[in-house]
Amino acid sequence: MRRLLRGALAQGARLFGTALAVALAVTLVSGTFILTDTVNAAFHQASADNGGTADVVVRSTSLFATQANSLPEREPVPESLLSRVTSIAGVKAAWTAVQGYAELVDKQGKPIDAKGLPTVGSAVTPDVALAAGRAPTGPGEVAIDAETARKNGLQLGDRIKVLFSGSTQEFTIGGFLQAAGDVVASTKAIFDQVTAQRVLGVEGKVDAIPVQAEPGVSAETLRARINAVLPDQYEAVTTAQVARESAESWTKAVAFLPTALLIFAAVALLVGAFIICNTFSILVAQRARELALLRSLGASPGQLTASVLCEAVAVGLVGSLVGVAAGFGAARGLLALFGRMGFQLPSATAVFLPRTAVIGVAAGVVVTVLAALAPARRATQVSPVGAMSGADGARTHGAGGRLVVGAGAGIAGLATLLTGVLGGGARPTIAVGIGAVGMLVGIALLAPLVAGRAARIVGAPLVRLFGEPAFLGRENAMRSPRRTASTAAALMIGIGLVGVVAILAASVKASASRTVDDSLRADFVLTPTGLGGAVSGVPPAVVDRLRATPAVATVSEIRGGQWGLDGRTQTLLAVDPTTVTAMHEVDAASGAAVRRLDDAGVLVRDTVAERYGWRVGDKVPMTFARTGTRNMVLQGTFSTNAVRTDFVITLGAYKANYAQIFALSVDVALAPGVTPAAGRAEIERALADYPVVKVMDHAQVIAAQGDQVDRLLVPVTALLALSVVIALLGIANTLALSIHERTRELGLLRAIGMARRQLRSMVRSEAAIIACLGASLGIVVAVFFGWALVASMRALGVTELVFPIAQLAGLAGLATVAGMLAGVLPARKAAGLAVLDAISSDR
Amino acid sequence: MTMLMRAPTTDTETRYPYLVSSVPAARAVNAVKLYGNAETSVRALDGVNVDFAPGCFTAIMGPSGSGKSTLLHCLAGLDTLTSGSVAIGETILGTLRERQLTRLRRDRVGFIFQAFNLLPTLTAAENITLPLALAGRKPDPDWYDTVVDVVGLRDRLGHRPAELSGGQQQRVAAARALVSRPEIIFADEPTGNLDSRAGGELLAFMRRAVDAFGQTIVMVTHDPVAAAHADRIVFLADGQVVDEMFDPTAERAIDHMKQLGG
Ligand SMILES: Nc1ncnc2c1ncn2[C@@H]1O[C@H](COP(=O)(O)OP(=O)(O)OP(=O)(O)O)[C@@H](O)[C@H]1O
Ligand SMILES: [Mg+2]
């Protein structure tokens, strides 16, 4: 056994590429875990820090936990409750907390951009920590966070404007707040209690009452005691509980991230598996003679399989360990990048759990061994005599099984995919995804059937361009279709997925733009600048000002919120039924339904109503965080994709059930005869005090939607690009191994007069042909899957199918060029061979 | 084919065409080749002086390790000398750079190895025209036909090497060496792996190339019968030319080898 292993170690260098492929994929796996763990730990840490010195918090009950990182959607608590709480035995101190929207404006009059993160205004509390100055007192004083002050060059004593939901006011900066352990850098403004209540519009009320326990009284005991005397609609919870809730809401908000990242990691591993399988196939073929010799010396088939598998385990282990370490580095790099972008995590150290290493290494090793299994089995099928005589005995073995599995996977995948396209099943998009994976595997397994012919066609222009060297390169690519096919297949997967994303993005953009063109009748749409955090939006005062502007004929506000249905979070939009249909033209039935809607009713998307078995007139039990479960009457259904949610209520119903006062967007129609330019000028003048609101015409709305798509698309493409990189690595690896195998041929070519330059050109041509094959297959696959995916997403509003031809062609071209570049090193190695040594080598 | 034959003008030229020319097709002067470092150095060539006349079929014989292959490699531009010089025609190889050497090998020299002469991916026809293709030239169709017919491979042109016998493979290699009309062809034990019939066919072919087309050939061989096909035998021992023989027969070659103590 040891002797067998030594043979394996001798080829260590040749396994370098394989180990690197494993390492890259595992980097993504472990990086994902480290990043997720770090972010979660940071959320918990920050949430715990935010509790301050209180042990228990008194607040209104909420019947429904909001999903995202919003400030809790709760009724305020009457200020009078404070005295009752203070009188409870065991309470050392209690105070009030008031929080709301307050955005700071810099010296130039522009709002200090918190990049969509909360801009919080609150009342001073006894446990506030000041970095400089004093706590604010009186109606004209504010304390702001030291970080914002530093970044904007604000000094103590400076005057600063603050935007509230109802007004803009000027204050004197009296103090700087010490940085608390916030998850995200947000701007903070603190006022004295009365001022805070006034500017935040909650006179006489507070959001919560934090309570400190006397020594010897546990938070839990105190909580129980307070709860016993509180009316039903209020509750006391420990700050630990609040921290937990807050951390959970954060964690939930980013929960999609690890799943998404792990999917990309799985893709990378799949691509890596192709390369591993290929490498081991080549190595086994090259060692056929050695293995046959061992067989004839009495090694059992089991021993040979074991020796190849040991090699796989070793490669997988080395690659995975490197990958885990690299994942740690990558996660730290990303965290640093987040910090640069403003998402400064309080605990800067990356969290590395043993679980990360275990899963990373296990994934790497298991994939490597699985991928090496078929080649390892083939090693044992070498008949001693056949291999000794130099015949390539391992060529056709297992071809039948491969075709059967390939055809099976392909057909099953196609069937699954088509059910998704036809809209069958609960989640058509997922059916398409699963079907696509099956088809990819099928195509990869069947590809060797056509790889030879395909290489001939793909290589034709190269041969015309570069002559004999390209011709020889093409012959080399065609001589082992399986090797060429599986190397190309790895690239196909990477390019295919990048292509699908490009098609999806183009289609989503086109659909959004189509919707705007078809249905948007408003002249302008007003939205908050930045990413639109939960506490910011278009302030109600803006709506009032717009109504008072003569150039504006109609103003229609749209708000959004979350609610619960059987414990699951849903979203809704709230509209003004009398004006919204003038702003958004929808199909007649949907429009009529909206116009009939009143405050007791809800409109539901037709497909959703069907899924729940609701009919018009039925009651829909909607649970609101503030007001509990309301039975809303289903007054109609709609089908239009112009509405980006499944549920619509009136603004009246919204105001009755939500404390939120900001609009997601406000649509504006100009008075007859007012030109767009004049209208915009007048609107902007009216909103001069509200720099947080941007005014968009149709083109700008389309552009903003495109931006949103791109913001998602860029990181996704970057992550998929890693798979492409692994596939390119595979090309380099395959070529390096092939060159080793063909040393003698290369020597012969040089001896009969092939120039080094021509030899390099030959190897690069082979690389380019493989890459071009993979890229073109990838584009074909992308076009098909893109079509399927978009078809399956029609119900989600993706109605247009767009193939970004230039982009796809560019992608294929880029991949081919990159493939050629991947061939540069092997080519140089080949050209560097000494002619005579090469000829007399035993390969 | 007759058109391509040189028309002999005098009796001497008919019998010994190489005696007439003054510039040799290839020449080695004081050629020395050392292998290894100072302590373990091997003098593979130890001051070789030899000329190869144009249109002459020369055999090189000598005991194993006497430096035959080394000499051939150095003459063909596949290897470089430690000292001394070799020339192809009037070109002194030592002055050439890598790129020029490559071009020389491609255009002016043909080489036939003992085995593994062909690219497995190419057909016989493609293998034959490979040096021309690398030069970006088309083969002269008449000459190509002639060569193919002389080698007797017309019905095997579409086959790949794996589908050809050893003898056929060597004949393809010979055709390849011939088709670009090099000034000189070097062959290192071309019949070493062939049985006597296949070897005989190849030798007959080479002989014909010399007689009919005035091709210059230098062939290393251990086989006196093979050497007897040549016009001249050069004997090498311990890296030096020790003797030569014109119009050899197999018997005389055997005798001579015995004298050399081979
Ligand atoms: N690459 C090398 N490194 C070291 N020594 C070498 C090398 N090639 C040849 N030699 C030595 O140079 C000498 C001449 O070798 P060469 O191959 O020219 O002999 P040869 O006459 O062709 O022998 P044979 O008839 O066995 O082919 C031998 O002693 C050999 O060991
Ligand atoms: Mg030799």
Tab-separated table of N, CA and C in Angstrom, chain A residues 646-723:
chain	number	residue	atom	x	y	z
A	646	ASP	N	-49.095	41.287	-3.563
A	646	ASP	CA	-50.283	40.470	-3.781
A	646	ASP	C	-51.518	41.026	-3.067
A	647	PHE	N	-51.321	42.046	-2.207
A	647	PHE	CA	-52.436	42.555	-1.409
A	647	PHE	C	-52.467	44.076	-1.456
A	648	VAL	N	-53.647	44.621	-1.625
A	648	VAL	CA	-53.788	46.081	-1.678
A	648	VAL	C	-54.927	46.491	-0.756
A	649	ILE	N	-54.668	47.504	0.097
A	649	ILE	CA	-55.750	48.073	0.919
A	649	ILE	C	-55.787	49.577	0.662
A	650	THR	N	-56.756	50.230	1.278
A	650	THR	CA	-56.843	51.681	1.097
A	650	THR	C	-55.928	52.375	2.085
A	651	LEU	N	-55.611	53.633	1.773
A	651	LEU	CA	-54.810	54.423	2.711
A	651	LEU	C	-55.549	54.572	4.036
A	652	GLY	N	-56.881	54.661	3.951
A	652	GLY	CA	-57.667	54.796	5.173
A	652	GLY	C	-57.466	53.593	6.078
A	653	ALA	N	-57.572	52.403	5.498
A	653	ALA	CA	-57.377	51.190	6.284
A	653	ALA	C	-55.961	51.135	6.809
A	654	TYR	N	-55.025	51.615	6.008
A	654	TYR	CA	-53.616	51.596	6.400
A	654	TYR	C	-53.405	52.457	7.633
A	655	LYS	N	-53.980	53.685	7.574
A	655	LYS	CA	-53.777	54.614	8.695
A	655	LYS	C	-54.396	54.064	9.973
A	656	ALA	N	-55.443	53.274	9.835
A	656	ALA	CA	-56.086	52.712	11.015
A	656	ALA	C	-55.254	51.597	11.631
A	657	ASN	N	-54.381	51.004	10.866
A	657	ASN	CA	-53.665	49.841	11.370
A	657	ASN	C	-52.151	50.002	11.471
A	658	TYR	N	-51.616	51.067	10.933
A	658	TYR	CA	-50.166	51.266	10.968
A	658	TYR	C	-49.831	52.616	11.573
A	659	ALA	N	-48.700	52.667	12.286
A	659	ALA	CA	-48.226	53.938	12.809
A	659	ALA	C	-47.363	54.656	11.781
A	660	GLN	N	-46.863	53.904	10.837
A	660	GLN	CA	-45.983	54.419	9.782
A	660	GLN	C	-46.667	55.559	9.023
A	661	ILE	N	-45.937	56.682	8.857
A	661	ILE	CA	-46.562	57.814	8.208
A	661	ILE	C	-45.908	58.174	6.878
A	662	PHE	N	-44.875	57.431	6.524
A	662	PHE	CA	-44.152	57.791	5.294
A	662	PHE	C	-44.699	57.024	4.105
A	663	ALA	N	-44.571	57.664	2.952
A	663	ALA	CA	-45.019	57.006	1.725
A	663	ALA	C	-43.839	56.329	1.047
A	664	LEU	N	-44.108	55.167	0.442
A	664	LEU	CA	-43.077	54.521	-0.374
A	664	LEU	C	-42.779	55.401	-1.571
A	665	SER	N	-43.855	55.894	-2.159
A	665	SER	CA	-43.689	56.778	-3.307
A	665	SER	C	-44.939	57.623	-3.422
A	666	VAL	N	-44.779	58.742	-4.099
A	666	VAL	CA	-45.913	59.627	-4.325
A	666	VAL	C	-45.965	59.926	-5.814
A	667	ASP	N	-47.134	59.674	-6.411
A	667	ASP	CA	-47.297	59.939	-7.834
A	667	ASP	C	-47.933	61.309	-8.023
A	668	VAL	N	-47.463	61.999	-9.027
A	668	VAL	CA	-47.937	63.357	-9.265
A	668	VAL	C	-48.388	63.500	-10.715
A	669	ALA	N	-49.579	64.056	-10.913
A	669	ALA	CA	-50.007	64.411	-12.265
A	669	ALA	C	-50.079	65.921	-12.340
A	670	LEU	N	-49.540	66.487	-13.408
A	670	LEU	CA	-49.520	67.938	-13.544
A	670	LEU	C	-50.870	68.439	-14.020
A	671	ALA	N	-51.126	69.689	-13.701
A	671	ALA	CA	-52.356	70.322	-14.174
A	671	ALA	C	-52.274	70.459	-15.689
A	672	PRO	N	-53.431	70.489	-16.353
A	672	PRO	CA	-53.415	70.602	-17.808
A	672	PRO	C	-52.663	71.856	-18.234
A	673	GLY	N	-51.857	71.719	-19.281
A	673	GLY	CA	-51.166	72.882	-19.821
A	673	GLY	C	-49.813	73.156	-19.200
A	674	VAL	N	-49.475	72.470	-18.107
A	674	VAL	CA	-48.170	72.693	-17.481
A	674	VAL	C	-47.138	71.781	-18.162
A	675	THR	N	-46.038	72.352	-18.656
A	675	THR	CA	-45.029	71.521	-19.302
A	675	THR	C	-44.265	70.742	-18.235
A	676	PRO	N	-43.735	69.596	-18.612
A	676	PRO	CA	-42.980	68.805	-17.638
A	676	PRO	C	-41.876	69.626	-16.990
A	677	ALA	N	-41.147	70.424	-17.796
A	677	ALA	CA	-40.031	71.189	-17.249
A	677	ALA	C	-40.525	72.191	-16.220
A	678	ALA	N	-41.586	72.887	-16.575
A	678	ALA	CA	-42.125	73.884	-15.655
A	678	ALA	C	-42.652	73.203	-14.392
A	679	GLY	N	-43.322	72.058	-14.611
A	679	GLY	CA	-43.879	71.316	-13.484
A	679	GLY	C	-42.787	70.874	-12.531
A	680	ARG	N	-41.719	70.331	-13.115
A	680	ARG	CA	-40.625	69.855	-12.270
A	680	ARG	C	-40.019	71.021	-11.478
A	681	ALA	N	-39.811	72.138	-12.166
A	681	ALA	CA	-39.212	73.289	-11.497
A	681	ALA	C	-40.060	73.707	-10.306
A	682	GLU	N	-41.363	73.729	-10.552
A	682	GLU	CA	-42.237	74.191	-9.468
A	682	GLU	C	-42.256	73.195	-8.301
A	683	ILE	N	-42.277	71.913	-8.640
A	683	ILE	CA	-42.276	70.892	-7.579
A	683	ILE	C	-40.993	70.975	-6.772
A	684	GLU	N	-39.889	71.113	-7.478
A	684	GLU	CA	-38.625	71.137	-6.761
A	684	GLU	C	-38.512	72.376	-5.874
A	685	ARG	N	-39.083	73.476	-6.360
A	685	ARG	CA	-39.071	74.676	-5.530
A	685	ARG	C	-39.902	74.434	-4.273
A	686	ALA	N	-41.046	73.798	-4.439
A	686	ALA	CA	-41.933	73.561	-3.294
A	686	ALA	C	-41.276	72.626	-2.282
A	687	LEU	N	-40.397	71.751	-2.778
A	687	LEU	CA	-39.819	70.748	-1.889
A	687	LEU	C	-38.377	71.070	-1.526
A	688	ALA	N	-38.023	72.339	-1.658
A	688	ALA	CA	-36.633	72.723	-1.403
A	688	ALA	C	-36.177	72.307	-0.011
A	689	ASP	N	-37.103	72.293	0.924
A	689	ASP	CA	-36.739	71.916	2.296
A	689	ASP	C	-36.641	70.409	2.471
A	690	TYR	N	-36.980	69.659	1.455
A	690	TYR	CA	-37.013	68.196	1.588
A	690	TYR	C	-36.047	67.535	0.613
A	691	PRO	N	-34.781	67.742	0.869
A	691	PRO	CA	-33.804	67.170	-0.064
A	691	PRO	C	-33.791	65.646	-0.045
A	692	VAL	N	-34.494	65.034	0.896
A	692	VAL	CA	-34.507	63.564	0.928
A	692	VAL	C	-35.422	62.986	-0.131
A	693	VAL	N	-36.181	63.863	-0.815
A	693	VAL	CA	-37.127	63.361	-1.811
A	693	VAL	C	-36.588	63.667	-3.200
A	694	LYS	N	-36.613	62.635	-4.072
A	694	LYS	CA	-36.208	62.925	-5.446
A	694	LYS	C	-37.403	62.801	-6.377
A	695	VAL	N	-37.360	63.647	-7.402
A	695	VAL	CA	-38.464	63.737	-8.343
A	695	VAL	C	-38.028	63.047	-9.623
A	696	MET	N	-38.768	62.017	-10.042
A	696	MET	CA	-38.332	61.244	-11.211
A	696	MET	C	-39.394	61.263	-12.292
A	697	ASP	N	-38.955	61.495	-13.532
A	697	ASP	CA	-39.878	61.307	-14.641
A	697	ASP	C	-39.791	59.840	-15.100
A	698	HIS	N	-40.484	59.508	-16.165
A	698	HIS	CA	-40.546	58.100	-16.581
A	698	HIS	C	-39.166	57.501	-16.824
A	699	ALA	N	-38.337	58.261	-17.561
A	699	ALA	CA	-37.016	57.729	-17.885
A	699	ALA	C	-36.223	57.472	-16.612
A	700	GLN	N	-36.363	58.383	-15.662
A	700	GLN	CA	-35.608	58.216	-14.414
A	700	GLN	C	-36.136	57.043	-13.592
A	701	VAL	N	-37.450	56.835	-13.653
A	701	VAL	CA	-38.017	55.683	-12.942
A	701	VAL	C	-37.441	54.395	-13.523
A	702	ILE	N	-37.403	54.342	-14.857
A	702	ILE	CA	-36.871	53.141	-15.522
A	702	ILE	C	-35.397	52.956	-15.156
A	703	ALA	N	-34.653	54.077	-15.175
A	703	ALA	CA	-33.234	53.994	-14.852
A	703	ALA	C	-33.033	53.523	-13.417
A	704	ALA	N	-33.872	54.026	-12.511
A	704	ALA	CA	-33.724	53.641	-11.099
A	704	ALA	C	-34.002	52.156	-10.923
A	705	GLN	N	-35.010	51.673	-11.667
A	705	GLN	CA	-35.298	50.236	-11.567
A	705	GLN	C	-34.150	49.417	-12.126
A	706	GLY	N	-33.582	49.925	-13.230
A	706	GLY	CA	-32.420	49.248	-13.813
A	706	GLY	C	-31.273	49.203	-12.818
A	707	ASP	N	-31.064	50.317	-12.116
A	707	ASP	CA	-30.001	50.371	-11.109
A	707	ASP	C	-30.200	49.297	-10.051
A	708	GLN	N	-31.467	49.163	-9.645
A	708	GLN	CA	-31.772	48.187	-8.608
A	708	GLN	C	-31.415	46.783	-9.081
A	709	VAL	N	-31.767	46.487	-10.327
A	709	VAL	CA	-31.462	45.167	-10.891
A	709	VAL	C	-29.946	44.974	-10.926
A	710	ASP	N	-29.254	46.025	-11.384
A	710	ASP	CA	-27.799	45.914	-11.501
A	710	ASP	C	-27.148	45.692	-10.145
A	711	ARG	N	-27.690	46.348	-9.135
A	711	ARG	CA	-27.089	46.244	-7.815
A	711	ARG	C	-27.101	44.786	-7.343
A	712	LEU	N	-28.141	44.068	-7.771
A	712	LEU	CA	-28.240	42.658	-7.416
A	712	LEU	C	-27.383	41.816	-8.346
A	713	LEU	N	-27.358	42.259	-9.601
A	713	LEU	CA	-26.731	41.465	-10.650
A	713	LEU	C	-25.217	41.418	-10.509
A	714	VAL	N	-24.636	42.541	-10.142
A	714	VAL	CA	-23.180	42.615	-10.128
A	714	VAL	C	-22.555	41.605	-9.152
A	715	PRO	N	-22.999	41.592	-7.882
A	715	PRO	CA	-22.396	40.589	-6.992
A	715	PRO	C	-22.682	39.153	-7.419
A	716	VAL	N	-23.879	38.910	-7.951
A	716	VAL	CA	-24.212	37.553	-8.394
A	716	VAL	C	-23.260	37.132	-9.519
A	717	THR	N	-23.071	38.038	-10.458
A	717	THR	CA	-22.177	37.722	-11.564
A	717	THR	C	-20.754	37.511	-11.062
A	718	ALA	N	-20.356	38.342	-10.107
A	718	ALA	CA	-19.002	38.207	-9.564
A	718	ALA	C	-18.822	36.826	-8.939
A	719	LEU	N	-19.856	36.375	-8.216
A	719	LEU	CA	-19.739	35.073	-7.558
A	719	LEU	C	-19.719	33.948	-8.586
A	720	LEU	N	-20.537	34.098	-9.637
A	720	LEU	CA	-20.539	33.064	-10.674
A	720	LEU	C	-19.228	33.082	-11.447
A	721	ALA	N	-18.623	34.264	-11.525
A	721	ALA	CA	-17.362	34.373	-12.251
A	721	ALA	C	-16.307	33.472	-11.620
A	722	LEU	N	-16.435	33.237	-10.324
A	722	LEU	CA	-15.490	32.345	-9.662
A	722	LEU	C	-15.549	30.957	-10.290
A	723	SER	N	-16.765	30.516	-10.618
A	723	SER	CA	-16.901	29.215	-11.281
A	723	SER	C	-16.227	29.235	-12.646
